[in-house]
Amino acid sequence: MSNSFSGATDLLGQLRDGRLLGVEVKAQAGRLRPEQAVFLERVRDAGGVAFVARDLRDVLRELGTLAVIDVPMLLTCNRFTD
């Protein structure tokens, strides 16, 4: 994916509380490039939330620990884990 910031995550967003959200999407065998690891670290160091997601479970786990989403409710209402 081409972007203007070296190593920038595939998905960038803002959480409701104003923090930056960066999600690097990788296949199961995918590896972070050094500049991607640095970008994730910089987001975290600045108080943001940044992680690697290999599947939807990773996203639910990371965001669920932040109480950003109600994972148990979401899982009972949808088929995300099928």
mmCIF file of N, CA and C in Angstrom:
data_model
loop_
_atom_site.group_PDB
_atom_site.id
_atom_site.type_symbol
_atom_site.label_atom_id
_atom_site.label_comp_id
_atom_site.label_asym_id
_atom_site.label_seq_id
_atom_site.Cartn_x
_atom_site.Cartn_y
_atom_site.Cartn_z
ATOM 1 N N MET A 1 0.837 -1.170 0.000
ATOM 2 C CA MET A 1 0.000 0.000 0.000
ATOM 3 C C MET A 1 0.886 1.239 0.000
ATOM 4 N N SER A 2 0.578 2.184 -0.818
ATOM 5 C CA SER A 2 1.362 3.405 -0.909
ATOM 6 C C SER A 2 0.718 4.496 -0.045
ATOM 7 N N ASN A 3 1.531 5.138 0.770
ATOM 8 C CA ASN A 3 1.052 6.270 1.559
ATOM 9 C C ASN A 3 2.195 7.258 1.720
ATOM 10 N N SER A 4 1.918 8.390 2.293
ATOM 11 C CA SER A 4 2.924 9.442 2.373
ATOM 12 C C SER A 4 3.857 9.314 3.571
ATOM 13 N N PHE A 5 3.561 8.429 4.510
ATOM 14 C CA PHE A 5 4.405 8.238 5.681
ATOM 15 C C PHE A 5 5.053 6.870 5.610
ATOM 16 N N SER A 6 6.366 6.842 5.653
ATOM 17 C CA SER A 6 7.075 5.570 5.612
ATOM 18 C C SER A 6 6.673 4.710 6.809
ATOM 19 N N GLY A 7 6.177 3.524 6.525
ATOM 20 C CA GLY A 7 5.794 2.603 7.586
ATOM 21 C C GLY A 7 4.416 2.819 8.155
ATOM 22 N N ALA A 8 3.663 3.802 7.644
ATOM 23 C CA ALA A 8 2.329 4.068 8.179
ATOM 24 C C ALA A 8 1.458 2.823 8.097
ATOM 25 N N THR A 9 0.591 2.678 9.073
ATOM 26 C CA THR A 9 -0.272 1.501 9.133
ATOM 27 C C THR A 9 -1.298 1.506 8.006
ATOM 28 N N ASP A 10 -1.832 0.315 7.725
ATOM 29 C CA ASP A 10 -2.841 0.167 6.678
ATOM 30 C C ASP A 10 -4.116 0.929 7.012
ATOM 31 N N LEU A 11 -4.470 0.917 8.290
ATOM 32 C CA LEU A 11 -5.685 1.603 8.739
ATOM 33 C C LEU A 11 -5.310 2.633 9.801
ATOM 34 N N LEU A 12 -5.753 3.847 9.582
ATOM 35 C CA LEU A 12 -5.563 4.916 10.558
ATOM 36 C C LEU A 12 -6.927 5.476 10.921
ATOM 37 N N GLY A 13 -7.122 5.729 12.191
ATOM 38 C CA GLY A 13 -8.392 6.280 12.630
ATOM 39 C C GLY A 13 -8.211 7.012 13.935
ATOM 40 N N GLN A 14 -9.335 7.473 14.447
ATOM 41 C CA GLN A 14 -9.337 8.178 15.719
ATOM 42 C C GLN A 14 -10.390 7.549 16.616
ATOM 43 N N LEU A 15 -9.987 7.198 17.822
ATOM 44 C CA LEU A 15 -10.928 6.655 18.791
ATOM 45 C C LEU A 15 -11.808 7.774 19.329
ATOM 46 N N ARG A 16 -12.904 7.406 19.936
ATOM 47 C CA ARG A 16 -13.848 8.410 20.466
ATOM 48 C C ARG A 16 -13.211 9.346 21.472
ATOM 49 N N ASP A 17 -12.201 8.859 22.173
ATOM 50 C CA ASP A 17 -11.549 9.707 23.181
ATOM 51 C C ASP A 17 -10.446 10.580 22.577
ATOM 52 N N GLY A 18 -10.299 10.539 21.257
ATOM 53 C CA GLY A 18 -9.347 11.405 20.579
ATOM 54 C C GLY A 18 -8.009 10.764 20.244
ATOM 55 N N ARG A 19 -7.748 9.592 20.791
ATOM 56 C CA ARG A 19 -6.465 8.932 20.514
ATOM 57 C C ARG A 19 -6.410 8.407 19.084
ATOM 58 N N LEU A 20 -5.198 8.388 18.540
ATOM 59 C CA LEU A 20 -4.959 7.844 17.212
ATOM 60 C C LEU A 20 -5.026 6.321 17.275
ATOM 61 N N LEU A 21 -5.617 5.726 16.263
ATOM 62 C CA LEU A 21 -5.675 4.267 16.130
ATOM 63 C C LEU A 21 -4.944 3.888 14.858
ATOM 64 N N GLY A 22 -3.975 2.992 14.978
ATOM 65 C CA GLY A 22 -3.247 2.486 13.821
ATOM 66 C C GLY A 22 -3.272 0.968 13.815
ATOM 67 N N VAL A 23 -3.746 0.393 12.719
ATOM 68 C CA VAL A 23 -3.823 -1.064 12.611
ATOM 69 C C VAL A 23 -3.053 -1.494 11.362
ATOM 70 N N GLU A 24 -2.053 -2.314 11.560
ATOM 71 C CA GLU A 24 -1.304 -2.893 10.458
ATOM 72 C C GLU A 24 -1.890 -4.277 10.180
ATOM 73 N N VAL A 25 -2.401 -4.471 8.989
ATOM 74 C CA VAL A 25 -3.053 -5.721 8.617
ATOM 75 C C VAL A 25 -2.025 -6.626 7.943
ATOM 76 N N LYS A 26 -1.879 -7.830 8.478
ATOM 77 C CA LYS A 26 -0.918 -8.789 7.944
ATOM 78 C C LYS A 26 -1.570 -10.158 7.780
ATOM 79 N N ALA A 27 -1.119 -10.890 6.781
ATOM 80 C CA ALA A 27 -1.506 -12.291 6.630
ATOM 81 C C ALA A 27 -0.876 -13.077 7.773
ATOM 82 N N GLN A 28 -1.323 -14.286 7.974
ATOM 83 C CA GLN A 28 -0.796 -15.103 9.076
ATOM 84 C C GLN A 28 0.722 -15.191 9.058
ATOM 85 N N ALA A 29 1.308 -15.305 7.888
ATOM 86 C CA ALA A 29 2.768 -15.434 7.787
ATOM 87 C C ALA A 29 3.455 -14.100 7.510
ATOM 88 N N GLY A 30 2.686 -13.019 7.433
ATOM 89 C CA GLY A 30 3.259 -11.718 7.112
ATOM 90 C C GLY A 30 4.143 -11.184 8.222
ATOM 91 N N ARG A 31 5.156 -10.425 7.833
ATOM 92 C CA ARG A 31 6.093 -9.847 8.799
ATOM 93 C C ARG A 31 6.106 -8.330 8.673
ATOM 94 N N LEU A 32 6.289 -7.684 9.798
ATOM 95 C CA LEU A 32 6.420 -6.224 9.800
ATOM 96 C C LEU A 32 7.764 -5.827 9.207
ATOM 97 N N ARG A 33 7.755 -4.795 8.401
ATOM 98 C CA ARG A 33 9.010 -4.189 7.969
ATOM 99 C C ARG A 33 9.502 -3.320 9.127
ATOM 100 N N PRO A 34 10.796 -3.092 9.207
ATOM 101 C CA PRO A 34 11.322 -2.284 10.326
ATOM 102 C C PRO A 34 10.631 -0.936 10.466
ATOM 103 N N GLU A 35 10.359 -0.258 9.355
ATOM 104 C CA GLU A 35 9.719 1.049 9.441
ATOM 105 C C GLU A 35 8.272 0.946 9.936
ATOM 106 N N GLN A 36 7.624 -0.192 9.694
ATOM 107 C CA GLN A 36 6.270 -0.392 10.222
ATOM 108 C C GLN A 36 6.309 -0.566 11.734
ATOM 109 N N ALA A 37 7.285 -1.317 12.223
ATOM 110 C CA ALA A 37 7.435 -1.500 13.671
ATOM 111 C C ALA A 37 7.705 -0.157 14.352
ATOM 112 N N VAL A 38 8.521 0.679 13.732
ATOM 113 C CA VAL A 38 8.821 2.002 14.280
ATOM 114 C C VAL A 38 7.558 2.857 14.319
ATOM 115 N N PHE A 39 6.765 2.818 13.258
ATOM 116 C CA PHE A 39 5.539 3.611 13.220
ATOM 117 C C PHE A 39 4.590 3.189 14.336
ATOM 118 N N LEU A 40 4.394 1.869 14.517
ATOM 119 C CA LEU A 40 3.528 1.371 15.591
ATOM 120 C C LEU A 40 4.029 1.859 16.957
ATOM 121 N N GLU A 41 5.330 1.788 17.145
ATOM 122 C CA GLU A 41 5.921 2.222 18.417
ATOM 123 C C GLU A 41 5.705 3.716 18.642
ATOM 124 N N ARG A 42 5.842 4.508 17.595
ATOM 125 C CA ARG A 42 5.651 5.957 17.727
ATOM 126 C C ARG A 42 4.207 6.307 18.073
ATOM 127 N N VAL A 43 3.273 5.596 17.472
ATOM 128 C CA VAL A 43 1.861 5.829 17.802
ATOM 129 C C VAL A 43 1.629 5.525 19.281
ATOM 130 N N ARG A 44 2.133 4.387 19.745
ATOM 131 C CA ARG A 44 1.973 4.008 21.158
ATOM 132 C C ARG A 44 2.655 5.017 22.081
ATOM 133 N N ASP A 45 3.882 5.426 21.719
ATOM 134 C CA ASP A 45 4.623 6.382 22.549
ATOM 135 C C ASP A 45 3.898 7.713 22.683
ATOM 136 N N ALA A 46 3.109 8.053 21.672
ATOM 137 C CA ALA A 46 2.352 9.308 21.686
ATOM 138 C C ALA A 46 0.993 9.150 22.361
ATOM 139 N N GLY A 47 0.735 7.966 22.938
ATOM 140 C CA GLY A 47 -0.524 7.745 23.641
ATOM 141 C C GLY A 47 -1.617 7.128 22.800
ATOM 142 N N GLY A 48 -1.285 6.773 21.566
ATOM 143 C CA GLY A 48 -2.264 6.142 20.686
ATOM 144 C C GLY A 48 -2.329 4.641 20.872
ATOM 145 N N VAL A 49 -3.173 4.030 20.084
ATOM 146 C CA VAL A 49 -3.365 2.581 20.109
ATOM 147 C C VAL A 49 -2.912 2.054 18.758
ATOM 148 N N ALA A 50 -1.977 1.111 18.775
ATOM 149 C CA ALA A 50 -1.449 0.568 17.528
ATOM 150 C C ALA A 50 -1.164 -0.914 17.706
ATOM 151 N N PHE A 51 -1.554 -1.692 16.706
ATOM 152 C CA PHE A 51 -1.334 -3.131 16.787
ATOM 153 C C PHE A 51 -1.365 -3.761 15.401
ATOM 154 N N VAL A 52 -0.898 -5.004 15.348
ATOM 155 C CA VAL A 52 -0.953 -5.817 14.132
ATOM 156 C C VAL A 52 -2.178 -6.704 14.233
ATOM 157 N N ALA A 53 -2.947 -6.765 13.165
ATOM 158 C CA ALA A 53 -4.133 -7.623 13.116
ATOM 159 C C ALA A 53 -3.961 -8.634 11.988
ATOM 160 N N ARG A 54 -4.022 -9.892 12.348
ATOM 161 C CA ARG A 54 -3.930 -10.961 11.351
ATOM 162 C C ARG A 54 -5.307 -11.502 10.988
ATOM 163 N N ASP A 55 -6.274 -11.232 11.862
ATOM 164 C CA ASP A 55 -7.670 -11.571 11.576
ATOM 165 C C ASP A 55 -8.556 -10.729 12.494
ATOM 166 N N LEU A 56 -9.853 -10.869 12.333
ATOM 167 C CA LEU A 56 -10.797 -10.056 13.098
ATOM 168 C C LEU A 56 -10.694 -10.303 14.596
ATOM 169 N N ARG A 57 -10.319 -11.501 14.983
ATOM 170 C CA ARG A 57 -10.167 -11.792 16.415
ATOM 171 C C ARG A 57 -9.135 -10.873 17.070
ATOM 172 N N ASP A 58 -8.058 -10.578 16.337
ATOM 173 C CA ASP A 58 -7.042 -9.666 16.871
ATOM 174 C C ASP A 58 -7.631 -8.280 17.116
ATOM 175 N N VAL A 59 -8.420 -7.802 16.188
ATOM 176 C CA VAL A 59 -9.047 -6.485 16.334
ATOM 177 C C VAL A 59 -10.006 -6.489 17.524
ATOM 178 N N LEU A 60 -10.844 -7.511 17.616
ATOM 179 C CA LEU A 60 -11.795 -7.591 18.727
ATOM 180 C C LEU A 60 -11.076 -7.660 20.068
ATOM 181 N N ARG A 61 -9.992 -8.427 20.127
ATOM 182 C CA ARG A 61 -9.236 -8.546 21.378
ATOM 183 C C ARG A 61 -8.635 -7.205 21.771
ATOM 184 N N GLU A 62 -7.965 -6.543 20.830
ATOM 185 C CA GLU A 62 -7.297 -5.270 21.138
ATOM 186 C C GLU A 62 -8.289 -4.177 21.501
ATOM 187 N N LEU A 63 -9.337 -4.035 20.721
ATOM 188 C CA LEU A 63 -10.312 -2.979 21.008
ATOM 189 C C LEU A 63 -11.167 -3.332 22.213
ATOM 190 N N GLY A 64 -11.412 -4.603 22.444
ATOM 191 C CA GLY A 64 -12.184 -5.030 23.605
ATOM 192 C C GLY A 64 -11.473 -4.722 24.908
ATOM 193 N N THR A 65 -10.140 -4.826 24.921
ATOM 194 C CA THR A 65 -9.394 -4.514 26.145
ATOM 195 C C THR A 65 -9.441 -3.034 26.464
ATOM 196 N N LEU A 66 -9.742 -2.214 25.471
ATOM 197 C CA LEU A 66 -9.838 -0.770 25.681
ATOM 198 C C LEU A 66 -11.244 -0.333 26.056
ATOM 199 N N ALA A 67 -12.169 -1.284 26.094
ATOM 200 C CA ALA A 67 -13.584 -0.993 26.340
ATOM 201 C C ALA A 67 -14.134 -0.049 25.279
ATOM 202 N N VAL A 68 -13.571 -0.127 24.072
ATOM 203 C CA VAL A 68 -14.051 0.689 22.957
ATOM 204 C C VAL A 68 -15.288 0.045 22.354
ATOM 205 N N ILE A 69 -15.320 -1.276 22.388
ATOM 206 C CA ILE A 69 -16.467 -2.022 21.880
ATOM 207 C C ILE A 69 -16.857 -3.070 22.903
ATOM 208 N N ASP A 70 -18.095 -3.465 22.893
ATOM 209 C CA ASP A 70 -18.587 -4.520 23.769
ATOM 210 C C ASP A 70 -18.478 -5.834 23.004
ATOM 211 N N VAL A 71 -17.336 -6.514 23.146
ATOM 212 C CA VAL A 71 -17.061 -7.715 22.358
ATOM 213 C C VAL A 71 -18.083 -8.818 22.605
ATOM 214 N N PRO A 72 -18.436 -9.174 23.855
ATOM 215 C CA PRO A 72 -19.424 -10.245 24.035
ATOM 216 C C PRO A 72 -20.753 -9.932 23.356
ATOM 217 N N MET A 73 -21.216 -8.692 23.449
ATOM 218 C CA MET A 73 -22.464 -8.327 22.800
ATOM 219 C C MET A 73 -22.320 -8.420 21.291
ATOM 220 N N LEU A 74 -21.205 -7.940 20.780
ATOM 221 C CA LEU A 74 -20.963 -7.969 19.341
ATOM 222 C C LEU A 74 -20.945 -9.403 18.821
ATOM 223 N N LEU A 75 -20.328 -10.295 19.566
ATOM 224 C CA LEU A 75 -20.231 -11.680 19.128
ATOM 225 C C LEU A 75 -21.576 -12.391 19.157
ATOM 226 N N THR A 76 -22.463 -12.005 20.056
ATOM 227 C CA THR A 76 -23.774 -12.648 20.095
ATOM 228 C C THR A 76 -24.697 -12.108 19.014
ATOM 229 N N CYS A 77 -24.402 -10.916 18.519
ATOM 230 C CA CYS A 77 -25.261 -10.287 17.513
ATOM 231 C C CYS A 77 -24.797 -10.548 16.085
ATOM 232 N N ASN A 78 -23.559 -10.967 15.917
ATOM 233 C CA ASN A 78 -22.984 -11.126 14.584
ATOM 234 C C ASN A 78 -22.252 -12.454 14.461
ATOM 235 N N ARG A 79 -21.868 -12.762 13.265
ATOM 236 C CA ARG A 79 -21.156 -14.018 13.002
ATOM 237 C C ARG A 79 -19.702 -13.782 12.717
ATOM 238 N N PHE A 80 -19.040 -12.905 13.462
ATOM 239 C CA PHE A 80 -17.646 -12.569 13.200
ATOM 240 C C PHE A 80 -16.694 -13.726 13.451
ATOM 241 N N THR A 81 -17.026 -14.622 14.320
ATOM 242 C CA THR A 81 -16.085 -15.689 14.668
ATOM 243 C C THR A 81 -16.402 -17.006 13.993
ATOM 244 N N ASP A 82 -17.364 -17.025 13.084
ATOM 245 C CA ASP A 82 -17.687 -18.269 12.375
ATOM 246 C C ASP A 82 -16.587 -18.676 11.434
#
